[in-house]
């Protein structure tokens, strides 16, 4: 494991003008892109319109709100990044030359944005201090074809960044990306890192599940090991184990409540991973592969989840569900976000199946 990597912030570039080669590997003839609901999930429609054309054929890896204005959104895609300033009515292409796997916003300064991904064969993290107009490199991964898949800004200290790589390594910065330290190697692909409001950091790994640290990444605990080792019952006396993990969400209003999307379905913990319960979804699919899940930030009872082309909504904490099927055959919903100021507005990032 590398111990320290010191990076000099000398290289800057203008968004959408850099060229690291053709990275349109996520392009498809099917519908991908962003979908939006304005009625609390009753209906969804494609919302990927540019001034000329659309990016509805591109795989979306990440979608986030601006830290202060939910009408401003950023999307990380298979060919770069897009920005909307009108709630996804229209978009601008603001970054090319990089597959953007994740985006993080600084909660103290809404102009500071971080993007993680890979350019050519080099994993990297870039930073903008002007809302995506210009960017600088803040991390370049030495090993080839080792993408930075996820990045998060600490909720209690905006100078602290934690990121995860394809090879399972976690890196951390205490100075907004100027210097980095490798702090943990899970030897398992890290799909998502997020900080809770209390400051705990969660890292979701593909096969071993969700890891938690309460000291900004110094020490870690696998809080989903019961799902991969002991197993769970999803119907009758049948016991199985979770084989792959795709997404998680925490409840912003109820500390310790977590939702976890896996190959085998959706799970909930009410004690920060101490125990997990299987949530039955009203689907006849042979597969319950839950690719995305989120909790409405303004209402703990409202939960959204996605299985293949189906988006599910519960308004009673998962007891019952409504379903909507999107016209995205062959794709999956990879991220769901709910407007924190107007819960009727929901945004979906649709991409190729992982």
Short mmCIF file of C-alpha atoms in Angstrom, two decimals:
data_model
loop_
_atom_site.label_atom_id
_atom_site.label_comp_id
_atom_site.label_asym_id
_atom_site.label_seq_id
_atom_site.Cartn_x
_atom_site.Cartn_y
_atom_site.Cartn_z
CA UNK A 1 0.00 0.00 0.00
CA UNK A 2 1.27 3.43 -0.85
CA UNK A 3 1.80 5.62 2.19
CA UNK A 4 1.76 9.18 0.90
CA UNK A 5 1.20 10.87 -2.42
CA UNK A 6 2.00 14.57 -2.65
CA UNK A 7 0.43 16.34 -5.59
CA UNK A 8 1.34 19.73 -6.99
CA UNK A 9 -1.63 21.67 -8.30
CA UNK A 10 -0.05 23.10 -11.36
CA UNK A 11 -2.10 21.76 -14.23
CA UNK A 12 -5.41 23.42 -14.98
CA UNK A 13 -7.71 23.15 -17.97
CA UNK A 14 -10.92 24.59 -19.32
CA UNK A 15 -13.98 22.38 -19.02
CA UNK A 16 -15.10 20.62 -22.21
CA UNK A 17 -11.84 21.45 -23.99
CA UNK A 18 -9.42 18.80 -22.70
CA UNK A 19 -8.93 15.67 -24.81
CA UNK A 20 -7.93 12.34 -23.32
CA UNK A 21 -9.28 10.29 -26.21
CA UNK A 22 -12.65 8.79 -27.11
CA UNK A 23 -14.43 7.76 -23.90
CA UNK A 24 -17.93 7.14 -25.26
CA UNK A 25 -17.92 3.52 -24.12
CA UNK A 26 -21.25 4.00 -22.36
CA UNK A 27 -23.10 5.14 -25.48
CA UNK A 28 -26.08 3.04 -26.48
CA UNK A 29 -29.04 3.09 -28.84
CA UNK A 30 -31.39 2.53 -25.89
CA UNK A 31 -32.70 5.21 -23.53
CA UNK A 32 -30.30 6.15 -20.74
CA UNK A 33 -29.59 9.63 -19.36
CA UNK A 34 -31.65 11.46 -16.73
CA UNK A 35 -35.31 10.90 -15.90
CA UNK A 36 -37.36 13.35 -13.85
CA UNK A 37 -40.62 13.30 -11.91
CA UNK A 38 -42.49 16.45 -10.92
CA UNK A 39 -45.36 14.70 -9.15
CA UNK A 40 -43.73 12.67 -6.42
CA UNK A 41 -42.96 9.67 -8.60
CA UNK A 42 -46.37 9.22 -10.22
CA UNK A 43 -44.84 9.82 -13.66
CA UNK A 44 -41.32 10.05 -15.04
CA UNK A 45 -39.98 11.47 -18.28
CA UNK A 46 -36.60 11.71 -19.95
CA UNK A 47 -34.84 15.00 -19.11
CA UNK A 48 -31.51 14.97 -20.92
CA UNK A 49 -31.96 17.83 -23.37
CA UNK A 50 -29.00 19.94 -24.51
CA UNK A 51 -29.24 23.15 -26.54
CA UNK A 52 -28.42 20.93 -29.52
CA UNK A 53 -29.21 17.27 -29.14
CA UNK A 54 -29.46 15.10 -26.06
CA UNK A 55 -27.39 12.77 -23.88
CA UNK A 56 -30.21 10.28 -23.36
CA UNK A 57 -28.08 7.57 -25.00
CA UNK A 58 -25.27 7.85 -22.43
CA UNK A 59 -24.77 5.86 -19.26
CA UNK A 60 -25.16 8.01 -16.13
CA UNK A 61 -22.92 7.12 -13.20
CA UNK A 62 -23.78 9.87 -10.72
CA UNK A 63 -26.23 12.73 -10.23
CA UNK A 64 -26.08 15.29 -7.41
CA UNK A 65 -27.62 18.59 -6.38
CA UNK A 66 -25.66 21.78 -5.86
CA UNK A 67 -24.97 22.14 -2.13
CA UNK A 68 -27.25 25.19 -1.76
CA UNK A 69 -29.56 25.34 -4.80
CA UNK A 70 -31.43 22.15 -5.81
CA UNK A 71 -32.30 23.64 -9.19
CA UNK A 72 -28.62 23.20 -10.04
CA UNK A 73 -27.65 19.61 -10.80
CA UNK A 74 -24.47 17.88 -11.94
CA UNK A 75 -24.34 14.59 -13.82
CA UNK A 76 -21.33 12.31 -14.21
CA UNK A 77 -21.51 10.34 -17.45
CA UNK A 78 -19.53 7.99 -19.63
CA UNK A 79 -18.24 10.94 -21.68
CA UNK A 80 -17.76 13.61 -18.99
CA UNK A 81 -20.04 15.90 -17.01
CA UNK A 82 -23.22 17.90 -17.56
CA UNK A 83 -24.74 20.75 -15.56
CA UNK A 84 -28.29 22.05 -15.31
CA UNK A 85 -29.31 25.31 -13.70
CA UNK A 86 -33.07 24.97 -14.18
CA UNK A 87 -34.00 21.69 -12.52
CA UNK A 88 -33.05 19.49 -15.51
CA UNK A 89 -35.14 21.34 -18.10
CA UNK A 90 -31.90 21.93 -19.99
CA UNK A 91 -28.26 20.91 -19.65
CA UNK A 92 -24.78 22.11 -20.62
CA UNK A 93 -21.82 19.87 -21.39
CA UNK A 94 -19.11 21.16 -19.03
CA UNK A 95 -16.39 18.50 -19.05
CA UNK A 96 -15.07 16.14 -21.70
CA UNK A 97 -12.22 13.66 -21.92
CA UNK A 98 -13.01 11.75 -18.73
CA UNK A 99 -15.40 9.03 -17.66
CA UNK A 100 -16.91 10.60 -14.53
CA UNK A 101 -17.94 7.95 -12.03
CA UNK A 102 -18.86 10.18 -9.09
CA UNK A 103 -19.25 13.84 -8.08
CA UNK A 104 -19.06 15.57 -4.70
CA UNK A 105 -19.99 19.12 -3.72
CA UNK A 106 -18.41 21.22 -0.98
CA UNK A 107 -21.15 22.12 1.51
CA UNK A 108 -19.43 25.36 2.59
CA UNK A 109 -18.74 26.71 -0.90
CA UNK A 110 -21.18 25.77 -3.65
CA UNK A 111 -18.64 26.69 -6.32
CA UNK A 112 -16.29 23.87 -5.29
CA UNK A 113 -17.01 20.58 -7.07
CA UNK A 114 -14.96 17.37 -7.22
CA UNK A 115 -15.22 14.74 -9.95
CA UNK A 116 -13.76 11.23 -9.79
CA UNK A 117 -13.21 8.79 -12.63
CA UNK A 118 -10.71 7.78 -15.26
CA UNK A 119 -9.12 9.49 -18.27
CA UNK A 120 -7.56 7.10 -20.73
CA UNK A 121 -5.97 4.51 -18.43
CA UNK A 122 -5.37 6.91 -15.52
CA UNK A 123 -7.68 7.14 -12.54
CA UNK A 124 -8.02 10.70 -11.31
CA UNK A 125 -9.82 13.30 -9.22
CA UNK A 126 -10.33 16.83 -10.51
CA UNK A 127 -11.58 19.97 -8.77
CA UNK A 128 -13.45 23.07 -9.86
CA UNK A 129 -13.63 26.24 -7.78
CA UNK A 130 -16.02 28.06 -10.12
CA UNK A 131 -19.00 25.74 -10.49
CA UNK A 132 -17.52 23.63 -13.26
CA UNK A 133 -16.15 26.29 -15.61
CA UNK A 134 -12.48 25.41 -15.06
CA UNK A 135 -10.83 22.38 -13.47
CA UNK A 136 -7.51 21.28 -12.02
CA UNK A 137 -6.10 17.82 -11.37
CA UNK A 138 -5.80 17.05 -7.66
CA UNK A 139 -5.10 13.30 -7.82
CA UNK A 140 -3.59 11.06 -10.49
CA UNK A 141 -3.49 7.35 -9.73
CA UNK A 142 -0.05 5.84 -10.55
CA UNK A 143 -1.32 2.33 -11.40
CA UNK A 144 -2.96 1.86 -14.79
CA UNK A 145 -6.65 1.14 -15.34
CA UNK A 146 -7.43 1.76 -11.67
CA UNK A 147 -10.32 4.22 -11.74
CA UNK A 148 -11.35 6.42 -8.85
CA UNK A 149 -14.94 5.23 -8.57
CA UNK A 150 -16.28 7.39 -5.75
CA UNK A 151 -15.52 10.50 -3.71
CA UNK A 152 -17.13 12.23 -0.72
CA UNK A 153 -16.67 15.45 1.25
CA UNK A 154 -16.85 15.12 5.03
CA UNK A 155 -20.04 16.61 6.48
CA UNK A 156 -18.25 18.07 9.50
CA UNK A 157 -15.10 19.40 7.78
CA UNK A 158 -15.19 20.38 4.11
CA UNK A 159 -11.40 20.09 3.81
CA UNK A 160 -11.58 16.31 4.35
CA UNK A 161 -12.10 14.15 1.25
CA UNK A 162 -12.30 10.37 1.06
CA UNK A 163 -12.23 8.45 -2.23
CA UNK A 164 -12.35 4.81 -3.31
CA UNK A 165 -10.64 3.01 -6.20
CA UNK A 166 -11.39 0.02 -8.39
CA UNK A 167 -8.71 -2.07 -6.67
CA UNK A 168 -10.31 -1.53 -3.25
CA UNK A 169 -7.97 1.11 -1.94
CA UNK A 170 -9.26 4.12 0.00
CA UNK A 171 -7.39 7.42 -0.10
CA UNK A 172 -7.91 10.51 2.04
CA UNK A 173 -7.05 14.20 1.92
CA UNK A 174 -7.16 16.66 4.81
CA UNK A 175 -6.52 19.74 2.64
CA UNK A 176 -9.17 19.81 -0.13
CA UNK A 177 -7.15 17.49 -2.35
CA UNK A 178 -3.70 19.08 -2.23
CA UNK A 179 -2.15 15.97 -0.68
CA UNK A 180 -3.41 12.40 -0.34
CA UNK A 181 -2.73 9.39 1.85
CA UNK A 182 -3.67 5.76 1.20
CA UNK A 183 -5.41 4.63 4.39
CA UNK A 184 -7.09 1.28 3.69
CA UNK A 185 -7.15 -1.54 1.16
CA UNK A 186 -10.32 -3.65 1.06
CA UNK A 187 -9.21 -5.62 -2.03
CA UNK A 188 -12.78 -5.28 -3.29
CA UNK A 189 -14.18 -2.73 -5.71
CA UNK A 190 -15.43 0.36 -3.87
CA UNK A 191 -18.67 1.56 -5.45
CA UNK A 192 -19.74 4.38 -3.17
CA UNK A 193 -18.44 6.44 -0.24
CA UNK A 194 -20.68 8.79 1.71
CA UNK A 195 -20.52 10.70 5.00
CA UNK A 196 -23.52 10.71 7.32
CA UNK A 197 -24.70 13.95 8.96
CA UNK A 198 -22.98 12.85 12.19
CA UNK A 199 -19.63 12.48 10.43
CA UNK A 200 -19.41 8.69 10.08
CA UNK A 201 -18.16 7.56 6.69
CA UNK A 202 -19.56 4.55 4.85
CA UNK A 203 -17.83 2.68 2.02
CA UNK A 204 -19.83 0.26 -0.11
CA UNK A 205 -17.80 -2.59 -1.62
CA UNK A 206 -19.09 -4.81 -4.40
CA UNK A 207 -18.86 -8.20 -2.70
CA UNK A 208 -18.13 -7.65 1.00
CA UNK A 209 -20.82 -5.03 1.61
CA UNK A 210 -20.82 -1.84 3.63
CA UNK A 211 -17.92 -0.69 5.78
CA UNK A 212 -18.19 2.04 8.41
CA UNK A 213 -15.59 4.34 9.95
CA UNK A 214 -16.26 6.77 12.79
CA UNK A 215 -12.83 8.42 12.66
CA UNK A 216 -12.61 9.71 9.05
CA UNK A 217 -11.24 6.44 7.74
CA UNK A 218 -8.63 5.46 10.31
CA UNK A 219 -10.49 2.35 11.51
CA UNK A 220 -13.21 0.40 9.70
CA UNK A 221 -15.87 -2.16 10.56
CA UNK A 222 -17.90 -4.29 8.16
CA UNK A 223 -21.48 -3.69 9.32
CA UNK A 224 -23.13 -5.98 6.76
CA UNK A 225 -21.11 -9.14 7.40
CA UNK A 226 -24.21 -10.99 8.61
CA UNK A 227 -25.65 -10.76 5.09
CA UNK A 228 -22.59 -12.37 3.50
CA UNK A 229 -21.72 -14.87 6.25
CA UNK A 230 -24.77 -15.87 8.33
CA UNK A 231 -27.29 -15.22 5.57
CA UNK A 232 -30.93 -14.16 5.74
CA UNK A 233 -34.41 -15.48 5.12
CA UNK A 234 -36.40 -13.83 2.35
CA UNK A 235 -39.34 -16.24 2.20
CA UNK A 236 -40.35 -19.06 4.45
CA UNK A 237 -37.35 -20.95 5.81
CA UNK A 238 -35.09 -20.35 2.80
CA UNK A 239 -31.75 -18.91 3.85
CA UNK A 240 -29.36 -17.29 1.41
CA UNK A 241 -26.46 -14.84 1.46
CA UNK A 242 -25.95 -11.55 -0.33
CA UNK A 243 -23.56 -11.95 -3.26
CA UNK A 244 -23.21 -8.37 -4.50
CA UNK A 245 -23.99 -4.87 -3.25
CA UNK A 246 -24.92 -1.89 -5.45
CA UNK A 247 -26.19 1.08 -3.44
CA UNK A 248 -27.02 2.30 0.04
CA UNK A 249 -28.76 5.25 1.66
CA UNK A 250 -29.00 6.59 5.18
CA UNK A 251 -31.95 8.33 6.80
CA UNK A 252 -31.01 11.96 7.45
CA UNK A 253 -33.64 12.33 10.17
CA UNK A 254 -33.22 9.03 12.02
CA UNK A 255 -29.68 8.23 13.07
CA UNK A 256 -28.62 4.64 12.45
CA UNK A 257 -31.26 3.83 9.83
CA UNK A 258 -29.68 2.45 6.66
CA UNK A 259 -31.02 0.91 3.44
CA UNK A 260 -28.93 -1.43 1.33
CA UNK A 261 -29.52 -2.51 -2.28
CA UNK A 262 -28.10 -5.93 -3.16
CA UNK A 263 -28.25 -8.64 -5.81
CA UNK A 264 -30.78 -10.44 -3.62
CA UNK A 265 -32.99 -7.44 -2.81
CA UNK A 266 -33.45 -4.53 -0.40
CA UNK A 267 -32.47 -4.51 3.28
CA UNK A 268 -32.86 -2.14 6.21
CA UNK A 269 -31.01 -1.67 9.48
CA UNK A 270 -32.31 0.50 12.32
CA UNK A 271 -29.19 0.19 14.47
CA UNK A 272 -26.35 1.24 12.17
CA UNK A 273 -25.80 -2.22 10.73
CA UNK A 274 -26.12 -4.17 13.96
CA UNK A 275 -28.89 -6.23 12.35
CA UNK A 276 -30.56 -6.24 8.94
CA UNK A 277 -34.09 -7.08 7.84
CA UNK A 278 -35.23 -8.08 4.36
CA UNK A 279 -37.80 -5.74 2.78
CA UNK A 280 -40.26 -7.53 0.56
CA UNK A 281 -40.92 -5.76 -2.74
CA UNK A 282 -44.13 -6.34 -4.74
CA UNK A 283 -42.38 -7.73 -7.81
CA UNK A 284 -42.79 -10.98 -9.70
CA UNK A 285 -39.32 -10.67 -11.19
CA UNK A 286 -37.07 -13.67 -10.86
CA UNK A 287 -34.43 -11.16 -9.80
CA UNK A 288 -34.80 -8.60 -7.01
CA UNK A 289 -31.46 -6.99 -7.86
CA UNK A 290 -31.80 -3.54 -6.27
CA UNK A 291 -29.54 -1.14 -8.15
CA UNK A 292 -30.47 2.11 -6.37
CA UNK A 293 -32.13 3.26 -3.15
CA UNK A 294 -32.68 6.57 -1.38
CA UNK A 295 -34.67 8.07 1.48
CA UNK A 296 -36.55 11.34 1.02
CA UNK A 297 -34.42 13.83 3.02
CA UNK A 298 -37.57 15.56 4.31
CA UNK A 299 -39.63 12.47 5.21
CA UNK A 300 -38.21 9.26 6.67
CA UNK A 301 -41.27 7.26 5.63
CA UNK A 302 -40.73 7.90 1.92
CA UNK A 303 -38.29 5.50 0.29
CA UNK A 304 -37.40 5.01 -3.37
CA UNK A 305 -35.75 1.92 -4.83
CA UNK A 306 -35.06 0.57 -8.31
CA UNK A 307 -35.09 -2.98 -9.67
CA UNK A 308 -34.19 -3.22 -13.36
CA UNK A 309 -36.59 -0.83 -15.17
CA UNK A 310 -38.97 -0.56 -12.21
CA UNK A 311 -38.92 2.37 -9.78
CA UNK A 312 -40.62 1.68 -6.46
CA UNK A 313 -41.92 4.16 -3.88
CA UNK A 314 -43.08 3.58 -0.32
CA UNK A 315 -44.74 6.24 1.83
CA UNK A 316 -44.93 4.12 4.98
CA UNK A 317 -41.37 3.07 5.64
CA UNK A 318 -41.37 0.09 3.28
CA UNK A 319 -44.60 -1.63 4.37
CA UNK A 320 -46.26 -1.15 0.97
CA UNK A 321 -44.97 0.00 -2.41
CA UNK A 322 -46.13 1.60 -5.65
CA UNK A 323 -44.30 0.72 -8.87
CA UNK A 324 -43.58 2.55 -12.11
CA UNK A 325 -41.88 0.94 -15.11
CA UNK A 326 -39.54 3.08 -17.20
CA UNK A 327 -38.91 2.59 -20.95
CA UNK A 328 -35.28 1.60 -20.36
CA UNK A 329 -35.12 -2.07 -21.34
CA UNK A 330 -31.59 -3.39 -20.93
CA UNK A 331 -30.54 -0.55 -18.60
CA UNK A 332 -30.93 0.14 -14.89
CA UNK A 333 -31.50 3.08 -12.56
CA UNK A 334 -28.10 3.69 -10.98
CA UNK A 335 -28.92 6.67 -8.76
CA UNK A 336 -31.99 8.37 -7.28
CA UNK A 337 -32.07 11.82 -5.67
CA UNK A 338 -34.98 13.77 -4.17
CA UNK A 339 -35.13 17.56 -4.09
CA UNK A 340 -34.59 18.46 -0.39
CA UNK A 341 -36.76 21.57 -0.71
CA UNK A 342 -39.54 20.19 -2.92
CA UNK A 343 -40.05 16.45 -2.53
CA UNK A 344 -42.25 16.12 -5.62
CA UNK A 345 -39.14 16.48 -7.77
CA UNK A 346 -37.20 13.23 -8.14
CA UNK A 347 -34.26 12.64 -10.48
CA UNK A 348 -32.96 9.32 -11.76
CA UNK A 349 -29.62 8.53 -13.34
CA UNK A 350 -30.02 5.66 -15.81
CA UNK A 351 -27.08 3.68 -17.13
CA UNK A 352 -25.78 0.37 -18.36
CA UNK A 353 -26.19 -2.55 -16.00
CA UNK A 354 -23.19 -3.05 -13.74
#
